[in-house]
Amino acid sequence: MSNSTFLRKCTKSLLSAANFVVFSYLDVLDFVFCVVYKFLDAFFEGKASPCYCTSTSTSKKMSENGSNGKSWDFGNDEEIGMSETLLGRKKKSMKFIGLLEFVGKLLNKKQGVGDSSRKPKNGGVPRLGNRWSECGCDACISWMKNDDPKLHVVVKEASSSQAIIRDSKENPNPSENVIFIHGILSSSSFWTKTLFPKLSESEKSNEYNMFAVDILGYGQSPKPRDNLYTLKDHVEWIEKSVVTEYQLNSYHLVAHSMGCIIALALAAKHPKSIKSVTLVAPPYFPSKDGVEFTAINRFTPKRLWPPVEFISSIMAWDLNFMLLDLTKHTHHSGWHTTHNVLYRGVKQMDTNLETLMKSKKKVHVIVGTEDTSVPADCGHNIKKKFLDVEVNHIPNAGHRSIVFGREKDFAHDLFRIWENAAADHSNLHDV
C-alpha cells in the first residue's frame, strides 16, 4: 500500500468518525431544543406547540386548523401530503418520546395567557399572530391585514395589449401568459432581477404577459402558521392568486429547482391549460419506495467536509436559528416546504410527467453540467423514462449560473420554446 493510499484511508476514517460524533450530538441537541422551545412557546404564547417527535395523537393536534382550515388525520399522510421525512422523526426519537410527552402534558395543563388567533371575515384564510421566535418585519406580517390574502405576484404586461385581457372574446389575438416559479431559499426576484430585463429587450416580449410569483411562505407572500405547506397548498395558492385572479385560460410555466416540483403538479392538474413547461435544474429522482429519504440524504448529506455540504445538512434540523430564518420566510414555512415539497414532491414527479406526456404537452428540461445541487444524471434519467421530453445540457453551468450570467441566452431559449409550443398548438387546431 502506497503512502498516498494509506493517507487517503486515514483521512476518510477520521472524517467518518468526526461525522458520527458531530451529527449524533446534533441529533441529541435537536430533541433538547424541542423541549426548550415547548417551554418558551408556553411562556410567551400561552400554549406549547406540538411537534413531530411524539406520537401520532400528539401530531394530530398540529393540524387542528390544518391546511386551509381543514382538519386532517395524520394517520394518512398520503392524503395530506406530509413527507415521510417529517412523520418518520418519531421513529428516530423513541428514547425521547416519554420525556417529550411528559413535557407536553405538563405544559398543556397551564392556562393560556392570550389568544393570538384572528378569525378572518367572509370566510377568508384563518391565521395566527406572529411567533415570538420569528421575524416581525413588514414582509412577514403585512399580509395579516388582508382578509383575503393572496400571493405576491410581479406582473409584466404585454405592451401590445397595454392591459391583461381577461376574456379572450374581447381580444381576437390575446397575448400569451407565462408563470415563473422560483425555488427554495429564493423569491420572485430570482426572475425579475435577472431574466425579466433581458426578456424585455426583445420585441417578442410584447406578446407575453409574465407573472413571477413568491410561493406561499416566501418573499412577500403570506406566511400562515396554521398551514402545513404541502405541495397541494402551494398549487392551490398559485391557482387562487394567479390563474383565477387574472383569469388565465392558458399559460406557459417556467420553474427553477424546487419550483419545478410545484410547476409539474400545477401542470398535471390543469393539462388542458398548459402550452409548455420549462424545468430548470429540476431535483428529479426516479419514483420508488424510500425516494423521500434518498432525496433528503442527497440534498442534506451528513458531512462536515466540504463546508457547503455541512451547511446543507443542518437545514434538515429543526433549529430556529438556521439559515431559513435569516431570509424572507419563517422557520415554519421554510422547514415544512423543504420536507413536504422538496423531499416528498420528488415522489410525485413521475406521475405528473406521465399525465403531461399522455396529454401531449411539451416539457423542456434545462440542466447545467456543473450543477452539484441536483443529481448529475437527472436529465438523462428523465429522458430515459420520458422520451418526448426535450433535455438540454448547458456546458459549465451550475445550479444558479444556469440563469445568472447567461440571461440573454436563456431568454432566447425561452422564446424559442414558447414559439414552438404556439406553432404546435396552432397545427393541432388546423388538423
Short mmCIF file of C-alpha atoms in Angstrom, two decimals:
data_model
loop_
_atom_site.label_atom_id
_atom_site.label_comp_id
_atom_site.label_asym_id
_atom_site.label_seq_id
_atom_site.Cartn_x
_atom_site.Cartn_y
_atom_site.Cartn_z
CA MET A 1 0.00 0.00 0.00
CA SER A 2 1.43 3.34 -1.04
CA ASN A 3 1.74 6.25 1.37
CA SER A 4 -0.84 8.29 -0.56
CA THR A 5 -3.41 5.47 -0.41
CA PHE A 6 -2.81 4.98 3.31
CA LEU A 7 -3.16 8.72 3.91
CA ARG A 8 -6.46 8.85 2.00
CA LYS A 9 -7.88 5.95 4.01
CA CYS A 10 -6.80 7.56 7.29
CA THR A 11 -8.36 10.87 6.28
CA LYS A 12 -11.59 9.15 5.26
CA SER A 13 -11.75 7.26 8.56
CA LEU A 14 -11.14 10.43 10.58
CA LEU A 15 -13.86 12.30 8.67
CA SER A 16 -16.30 9.42 9.18
CA ALA A 17 -15.60 9.40 12.91
CA ALA A 18 -15.99 13.18 13.10
CA ASN A 19 -19.24 12.98 11.12
CA PHE A 20 -20.64 10.40 13.54
CA VAL A 21 -19.71 12.40 16.64
CA VAL A 22 -20.91 15.79 15.38
CA PHE A 23 -24.21 14.62 13.90
CA SER A 24 -25.00 12.36 16.85
CA TYR A 25 -24.55 15.44 19.02
CA LEU A 26 -26.83 17.44 16.73
CA ASP A 27 -29.49 14.71 16.88
CA VAL A 28 -29.49 14.94 20.67
CA LEU A 29 -29.41 18.75 20.52
CA ASP A 30 -32.41 18.64 18.20
CA PHE A 31 -34.56 16.94 20.82
CA VAL A 32 -33.20 19.14 23.60
CA PHE A 33 -34.29 22.20 21.65
CA CYS A 34 -37.67 20.56 21.16
CA VAL A 35 -38.17 20.53 24.95
CA VAL A 36 -36.72 24.03 25.39
CA TYR A 37 -38.95 25.57 22.74
CA LYS A 38 -42.01 23.87 24.19
CA PHE A 39 -41.39 25.74 27.45
CA LEU A 40 -40.60 29.00 25.66
CA ASP A 41 -43.70 28.73 23.48
CA ALA A 42 -45.86 28.14 26.55
CA PHE A 43 -44.23 31.08 28.35
CA PHE A 44 -44.52 33.61 25.51
CA GLU A 45 -47.68 32.40 23.77
CA GLY A 46 -49.61 30.56 26.46
CA LYS A 47 -49.60 27.24 24.63
CA ALA A 48 -46.90 24.74 23.79
CA SER A 49 -46.63 23.84 20.12
CA PRO A 50 -46.90 20.12 19.27
CA CYS A 51 -44.13 18.54 17.23
CA TYR A 52 -43.44 15.55 15.01
CA CYS A 53 -41.22 13.79 17.56
CA THR A 54 -44.12 12.49 19.63
CA SER A 55 -46.93 10.07 18.99
CA THR A 56 -49.44 10.32 16.16
CA SER A 57 -52.15 11.52 18.51
CA THR A 58 -50.00 14.45 19.50
CA SER A 59 -49.15 15.19 15.88
CA LYS A 60 -52.82 15.38 15.01
CA LYS A 61 -53.07 18.43 17.21
CA MET A 62 -50.66 20.24 14.93
CA SER A 63 -53.27 20.25 12.21
CA GLU A 64 -56.45 21.03 14.06
CA ASN A 65 -56.56 24.11 11.88
CA GLY A 66 -54.81 22.14 9.18
CA SER A 67 -54.04 23.32 5.72
CA ASN A 68 -56.51 25.98 4.68
CA GLY A 69 -58.52 25.49 7.82
CA LYS A 70 -59.17 21.77 7.34
CA SER A 71 -58.88 19.04 9.91
CA TRP A 72 -56.55 16.25 8.90
CA ASP A 73 -55.85 12.75 10.14
CA PHE A 74 -52.10 12.32 10.35
CA GLY A 75 -52.61 8.59 10.00
CA ASN A 76 -52.99 9.10 6.24
CA ASP A 77 -50.02 11.20 5.19
CA GLU A 78 -50.62 10.34 1.51
CA GLU A 79 -53.90 12.25 1.58
CA ILE A 80 -52.49 15.20 3.49
CA GLY A 81 -49.28 15.48 1.53
CA MET A 82 -46.99 15.16 4.55
CA SER A 83 -43.48 13.92 3.97
CA GLU A 84 -42.25 10.68 5.49
CA THR A 85 -39.14 12.63 6.48
CA LEU A 86 -41.34 14.56 8.95
CA LEU A 87 -43.52 11.75 10.20
CA GLY A 88 -40.50 9.49 10.48
CA ARG A 89 -38.88 11.74 13.08
CA LYS A 90 -40.61 9.95 15.94
CA LYS A 91 -39.01 6.66 14.86
CA LYS A 92 -35.61 8.22 15.49
CA SER A 93 -36.61 9.60 18.85
CA MET A 94 -38.06 6.61 20.70
CA LYS A 95 -35.83 7.21 23.72
CA PHE A 96 -37.02 10.79 23.98
CA ILE A 97 -40.74 10.31 23.37
CA GLY A 98 -41.56 9.67 27.02
CA LEU A 99 -39.82 12.90 28.08
CA LEU A 100 -41.45 14.95 25.31
CA GLU A 101 -44.95 13.65 26.03
CA PHE A 102 -44.47 14.35 29.75
CA VAL A 103 -43.41 17.93 28.95
CA GLY A 104 -46.37 18.32 26.62
CA LYS A 105 -48.87 17.16 29.24
CA LEU A 106 -47.28 19.41 31.85
CA LEU A 107 -47.45 22.48 29.65
CA ASN A 108 -50.97 21.80 28.40
CA LYS A 109 -52.23 21.96 31.99
CA LYS A 110 -51.34 25.62 32.14
CA GLN A 111 -53.89 28.29 31.32
CA GLY A 112 -53.41 30.29 28.13
CA VAL A 113 -52.12 33.82 28.57
CA GLY A 114 -53.83 35.12 25.47
CA ASP A 115 -55.07 34.05 22.10
CA SER A 116 -53.16 35.38 19.14
CA SER A 117 -55.56 33.90 16.62
CA ARG A 118 -57.63 36.15 14.45
CA LYS A 119 -60.65 34.90 12.54
CA PRO A 120 -60.95 36.36 9.07
CA LYS A 121 -64.03 37.95 7.65
CA ASN A 122 -66.06 36.49 4.79
CA GLY A 123 -64.58 33.03 5.17
CA GLY A 124 -61.00 34.10 4.45
CA VAL A 125 -57.86 32.25 5.46
CA PRO A 126 -57.56 31.73 9.24
CA ARG A 127 -54.20 32.80 10.61
CA LEU A 128 -52.32 33.32 13.82
CA GLY A 129 -50.26 36.22 15.09
CA ASN A 130 -46.53 36.35 14.55
CA ARG A 131 -44.48 33.99 16.70
CA TRP A 132 -42.08 35.31 19.31
CA SER A 133 -39.23 33.31 17.73
CA GLU A 134 -39.71 34.55 14.19
CA CYS A 135 -39.19 37.73 12.22
CA GLY A 136 -41.72 40.55 12.66
CA CYS A 137 -40.75 42.58 9.60
CA ASP A 138 -43.36 44.01 7.27
CA ALA A 139 -42.67 41.39 4.60
CA CYS A 140 -43.59 38.65 7.08
CA ILE A 141 -46.70 40.12 8.71
CA SER A 142 -48.25 42.69 6.34
CA TRP A 143 -50.42 40.00 4.71
CA MET A 144 -52.30 39.60 8.01
CA LYS A 145 -54.01 42.94 7.39
CA ASN A 146 -55.82 41.49 4.37
CA ASP A 147 -58.95 39.41 4.93
CA ASP A 148 -58.44 37.60 1.63
CA PRO A 149 -54.65 37.35 1.26
CA LYS A 150 -53.03 36.27 -1.98
CA LEU A 151 -49.50 35.51 -3.08
CA HIS A 152 -47.23 38.38 -4.06
CA VAL A 153 -47.04 38.45 -7.84
CA VAL A 154 -44.84 40.67 -10.02
CA VAL A 155 -46.63 41.24 -13.32
CA LYS A 156 -45.06 42.43 -16.56
CA GLU A 157 -47.84 43.05 -19.05
CA ALA A 158 -47.50 42.58 -22.75
CA SER A 159 -47.06 46.08 -24.16
CA SER A 160 -49.12 45.20 -27.21
CA SER A 161 -52.21 44.71 -25.08
CA GLN A 162 -51.48 47.52 -22.60
CA ALA A 163 -53.57 45.55 -20.13
CA ILE A 164 -54.20 41.93 -19.33
CA ILE A 165 -57.29 40.88 -21.25
CA ARG A 166 -59.21 38.52 -19.01
CA ASP A 167 -61.80 37.46 -21.59
CA SER A 168 -60.39 36.08 -24.83
CA LYS A 169 -63.60 37.07 -26.63
CA GLU A 170 -62.64 40.72 -26.17
CA ASN A 171 -59.35 40.20 -27.96
CA PRO A 172 -59.09 38.14 -31.17
CA ASN A 173 -55.29 37.87 -30.74
CA PRO A 174 -54.76 37.62 -26.99
CA SER A 175 -51.27 37.78 -25.54
CA GLU A 176 -49.81 34.59 -24.15
CA ASN A 177 -49.22 34.15 -20.43
CA VAL A 178 -46.15 32.83 -18.62
CA ILE A 179 -45.96 31.94 -14.91
CA PHE A 180 -42.48 31.87 -13.32
CA ILE A 181 -41.94 29.84 -10.13
CA HIS A 182 -38.75 30.17 -8.06
CA GLY A 183 -37.01 27.51 -5.97
CA ILE A 184 -36.07 27.14 -2.31
CA LEU A 185 -34.25 29.96 -0.48
CA SER A 186 -35.40 32.36 -3.18
CA SER A 187 -38.24 34.62 -4.32
CA SER A 188 -39.71 36.15 -7.46
CA SER A 189 -36.64 38.39 -7.69
CA PHE A 190 -34.76 35.33 -8.99
CA TRP A 191 -36.58 36.03 -12.24
CA THR A 192 -37.47 39.74 -12.08
CA LYS A 193 -33.95 41.00 -11.32
CA THR A 194 -32.17 38.81 -13.85
CA LEU A 195 -34.28 37.37 -16.65
CA PHE A 196 -37.12 39.89 -16.98
CA PRO A 197 -34.84 42.77 -18.12
CA LYS A 198 -33.36 40.57 -20.86
CA LEU A 199 -36.75 39.33 -21.97
CA SER A 200 -37.96 42.93 -22.14
CA GLU A 201 -35.13 43.89 -24.51
CA SER A 202 -36.71 41.78 -27.21
CA GLU A 203 -39.74 42.92 -29.21
CA LYS A 204 -41.06 39.40 -28.75
CA SER A 205 -41.81 40.23 -25.11
CA ASN A 206 -44.68 42.42 -26.33
CA GLU A 207 -46.61 39.23 -26.94
CA TYR A 208 -46.36 37.85 -23.41
CA ASN A 209 -47.85 38.65 -20.01
CA MET A 210 -45.32 37.45 -17.43
CA PHE A 211 -46.14 36.59 -13.82
CA ALA A 212 -43.33 35.97 -11.29
CA VAL A 213 -44.80 34.65 -8.05
CA ASP A 214 -43.47 34.46 -4.48
CA ILE A 215 -44.61 30.98 -3.45
CA LEU A 216 -46.50 30.53 -0.19
CA GLY A 217 -44.32 31.34 2.82
CA TYR A 218 -41.59 33.07 0.81
CA GLY A 219 -40.73 36.62 -0.20
CA GLN A 220 -43.65 38.99 0.33
CA SER A 221 -46.30 36.28 0.18
CA PRO A 222 -48.43 35.17 3.18
CA LYS A 223 -46.76 33.00 5.79
CA PRO A 224 -49.62 31.43 7.77
CA ARG A 225 -48.71 29.49 10.90
CA ASP A 226 -51.66 27.12 10.54
CA ASN A 227 -50.56 25.78 7.17
CA LEU A 228 -48.60 22.59 6.52
CA TYR A 229 -47.11 23.96 3.27
CA THR A 230 -47.78 20.81 1.30
CA LEU A 231 -47.45 20.57 -2.46
CA LYS A 232 -51.25 20.76 -2.68
CA ASP A 233 -51.22 24.01 -0.65
CA HIS A 234 -48.65 25.65 -2.93
CA VAL A 235 -50.58 24.68 -6.06
CA GLU A 236 -53.90 25.93 -4.67
CA TRP A 237 -52.42 29.31 -3.68
CA ILE A 238 -50.97 29.80 -7.17
CA GLU A 239 -54.33 28.89 -8.66
CA LYS A 240 -56.05 31.40 -6.41
CA SER A 241 -53.51 34.22 -6.74
CA VAL A 242 -52.53 33.94 -10.40
CA VAL A 243 -54.66 31.62 -12.53
CA THR A 244 -58.03 32.64 -11.07
CA GLU A 245 -57.11 36.22 -10.17
CA TYR A 246 -56.02 37.04 -13.73
CA GLN A 247 -58.40 34.56 -15.39
CA LEU A 248 -55.69 32.75 -17.31
CA ASN A 249 -57.22 30.23 -19.69
CA SER A 250 -53.84 29.08 -20.95
CA TYR A 251 -50.25 29.65 -19.92
CA HIS A 252 -46.63 28.53 -20.10
CA LEU A 253 -44.76 27.51 -16.95
CA VAL A 254 -41.10 28.21 -16.18
CA ALA A 255 -39.65 26.93 -12.90
CA HIS A 256 -36.29 26.58 -11.20
CA SER A 257 -35.10 23.90 -8.76
CA MET A 258 -37.79 23.04 -6.18
CA GLY A 259 -40.22 25.21 -8.13
CA CYS A 260 -40.14 22.51 -10.84
CA ILE A 261 -41.98 20.16 -8.48
CA ILE A 262 -44.73 22.75 -7.95
CA ALA A 263 -44.90 23.55 -11.67
CA LEU A 264 -45.34 19.88 -12.61
CA ALA A 265 -48.09 19.44 -10.03
CA LEU A 266 -49.90 22.54 -11.32
CA ALA A 267 -49.50 21.46 -14.94
CA ALA A 268 -50.72 17.91 -14.28
CA LYS A 269 -53.79 19.31 -12.55
CA HIS A 270 -54.64 21.59 -15.50
CA PRO A 271 -53.11 19.92 -18.58
CA LYS A 272 -55.63 21.50 -20.97
CA SER A 273 -54.45 24.98 -19.93
CA ILE A 274 -50.76 24.25 -20.39
CA LYS A 275 -48.89 25.38 -23.51
CA SER A 276 -45.39 24.41 -22.36
CA VAL A 277 -43.45 23.54 -19.23
CA THR A 278 -39.79 24.51 -18.80
CA LEU A 279 -37.98 22.89 -15.88
CA VAL A 280 -34.64 24.46 -14.97
CA ALA A 281 -32.35 22.32 -12.77
CA PRO A 282 -35.16 20.03 -11.57
CA PRO A 283 -34.42 17.88 -8.46
CA TYR A 284 -35.51 14.68 -10.19
CA PHE A 285 -35.25 11.18 -8.75
CA PRO A 286 -36.97 8.14 -10.30
CA SER A 287 -40.01 7.33 -8.14
CA LYS A 288 -39.62 4.29 -5.91
CA ASP A 289 -40.05 3.29 -2.28
CA GLY A 290 -37.93 5.40 0.04
CA VAL A 291 -37.29 8.12 -2.54
CA GLU A 292 -38.07 10.81 0.05
CA PHE A 293 -35.18 9.65 2.21
CA THR A 294 -33.00 9.32 -0.88
CA ALA A 295 -33.75 12.98 -1.58
CA ILE A 296 -33.02 14.20 1.96
CA ASN A 297 -29.74 12.26 2.03
CA ARG A 298 -28.81 13.70 -1.37
CA PHE A 299 -29.71 17.32 -0.64
CA THR A 300 -28.66 17.39 3.03
CA PRO A 301 -25.87 14.84 3.45
CA LYS A 302 -24.44 14.37 6.93
CA ARG A 303 -20.95 15.52 6.11
CA LEU A 304 -18.60 18.01 7.66
CA TRP A 305 -16.49 18.35 4.55
CA PRO A 306 -16.69 20.15 2.21
CA PRO A 307 -18.20 23.05 4.21
CA VAL A 308 -21.03 23.64 1.72
CA GLU A 309 -22.38 20.15 2.43
CA PHE A 310 -22.27 20.75 6.20
CA ILE A 311 -24.32 23.94 5.71
CA SER A 312 -26.83 21.96 3.63
CA SER A 313 -27.03 19.18 6.20
CA ILE A 314 -28.07 21.41 9.12
CA MET A 315 -31.05 22.64 7.08
CA ALA A 316 -32.77 19.33 7.86
CA TRP A 317 -32.69 20.05 11.61
CA ASP A 318 -35.46 21.85 13.44
CA LEU A 319 -33.31 24.75 14.62
CA ASN A 320 -34.91 28.19 14.81
CA PHE A 321 -31.61 29.92 14.13
CA MET A 322 -30.92 28.16 10.87
CA LEU A 323 -30.38 29.91 7.55
CA LEU A 324 -34.05 29.92 6.62
CA ASP A 325 -34.80 32.40 9.42
CA LEU A 326 -32.29 34.89 8.07
CA THR A 327 -34.19 35.37 4.81
CA LYS A 328 -37.70 36.33 3.77
CA HIS A 329 -39.55 33.33 5.10
CA THR A 330 -40.33 31.98 8.54
CA HIS A 331 -38.88 28.86 10.05
CA HIS A 332 -42.31 27.21 9.91
CA SER A 333 -42.87 27.92 6.22
CA GLY A 334 -39.33 27.15 5.12
CA TRP A 335 -38.96 23.94 7.10
CA HIS A 336 -42.33 22.50 6.10
CA THR A 337 -41.89 23.44 2.45
CA THR A 338 -38.48 21.76 2.40
CA HIS A 339 -39.90 18.49 3.72
CA ASN A 340 -43.38 18.49 2.17
CA VAL A 341 -42.46 19.83 -1.27
CA LEU A 342 -38.76 19.22 -1.93
CA TYR A 343 -38.40 15.82 -0.23
CA ARG A 344 -41.91 14.48 -0.75
CA GLY A 345 -42.58 16.17 -4.08
CA VAL A 346 -39.91 14.16 -5.90
CA LYS A 347 -42.12 11.15 -5.24
CA GLN A 348 -44.86 12.61 -7.46
CA MET A 349 -42.76 13.91 -10.35
CA ASP A 350 -43.03 10.71 -12.43
CA THR A 351 -46.82 10.59 -12.06
CA ASN A 352 -47.18 14.23 -13.06
CA LEU A 353 -44.82 13.83 -16.01
CA GLU A 354 -46.82 10.81 -17.19
CA THR A 355 -50.00 12.91 -17.10
CA LEU A 356 -48.39 15.59 -19.26
CA MET A 357 -46.98 13.06 -21.72
CA LYS A 358 -50.41 11.46 -22.15
CA SER A 359 -51.81 14.94 -22.82
CA LYS A 360 -49.12 15.53 -25.48
CA LYS A 361 -47.75 18.57 -23.65
CA LYS A 362 -44.30 19.97 -24.36
CA VAL A 363 -41.91 19.58 -21.44
CA HIS A 364 -38.39 21.01 -21.63
CA VAL A 365 -35.64 20.27 -19.10
CA ILE A 366 -32.56 22.51 -18.84
CA VAL A 367 -29.68 21.33 -16.64
CA GLY A 368 -26.11 22.50 -16.10
CA THR A 369 -23.21 20.11 -16.47
CA GLU A 370 -21.57 21.60 -13.35
CA ASP A 371 -24.69 21.59 -11.16
CA THR A 372 -23.83 19.93 -7.84
CA SER A 373 -27.18 20.68 -6.17
CA VAL A 374 -29.28 18.22 -8.16
CA PRO A 375 -28.39 14.68 -9.29
CA ALA A 376 -25.87 14.89 -12.12
CA ASP A 377 -27.82 12.36 -14.17
CA CYS A 378 -31.28 13.87 -13.59
CA GLY A 379 -31.58 15.00 -17.21
CA HIS A 380 -30.56 11.59 -18.54
CA ASN A 381 -32.94 9.81 -16.14
CA ILE A 382 -35.89 11.95 -17.25
CA LYS A 383 -35.09 11.43 -20.93
CA LYS A 384 -34.65 7.70 -20.41
CA LYS A 385 -38.12 7.34 -18.92
CA PHE A 386 -39.93 10.04 -20.90
CA LEU A 387 -38.65 10.03 -24.46
CA ASP A 388 -40.77 13.00 -25.55
CA VAL A 389 -39.18 15.33 -23.00
CA GLU A 390 -36.61 17.68 -24.53
CA VAL A 391 -33.44 17.80 -22.41
CA ASN A 392 -30.80 20.49 -22.91
CA HIS A 393 -27.46 20.26 -21.09
CA ILE A 394 -25.70 23.60 -20.64
CA PRO A 395 -21.89 23.23 -20.50
CA ASN A 396 -20.11 24.63 -17.43
CA ALA A 397 -23.38 25.89 -15.87
CA GLY A 398 -24.18 25.43 -12.18
CA HIS A 399 -27.43 25.40 -10.23
CA ARG A 400 -27.90 29.17 -10.37
CA SER A 401 -25.42 30.11 -13.09
CA ILE A 402 -27.65 28.21 -15.48
CA VAL A 403 -29.60 31.52 -15.41
CA PHE A 404 -27.24 34.03 -13.80
CA GLY A 405 -24.60 35.27 -16.23
CA ARG A 406 -26.33 33.81 -19.26
CA GLU A 407 -29.65 35.66 -19.13
CA LYS A 408 -29.54 36.63 -22.81
CA ASP A 409 -29.05 33.04 -23.98
CA PHE A 410 -31.66 31.79 -21.55
CA ALA A 411 -34.20 34.37 -22.76
CA HIS A 412 -33.51 33.26 -26.35
CA ASP A 413 -34.13 29.63 -25.36
CA LEU A 414 -37.44 30.51 -23.71
CA PHE A 415 -38.72 32.48 -26.71
CA ARG A 416 -37.88 29.50 -28.92
CA ILE A 417 -39.75 27.12 -26.60
CA TRP A 418 -42.82 29.37 -26.42
CA GLU A 419 -42.92 30.00 -30.17
CA ASN A 420 -42.61 26.28 -30.97
CA ALA A 421 -45.37 25.48 -28.48
CA ALA A 422 -47.63 28.09 -30.10
CA ALA A 423 -46.91 26.66 -33.55
CA ASP A 424 -47.68 23.12 -32.38
CA HIS A 425 -50.89 24.34 -30.75
CA SER A 426 -51.92 26.09 -33.97
CA ASN A 427 -51.19 22.96 -36.06
CA LEU A 428 -53.39 20.87 -33.79
CA HIS A 429 -56.29 23.26 -34.31
CA ASP A 430 -55.75 23.26 -38.07
CA VAL A 431 -55.97 19.47 -38.07
#
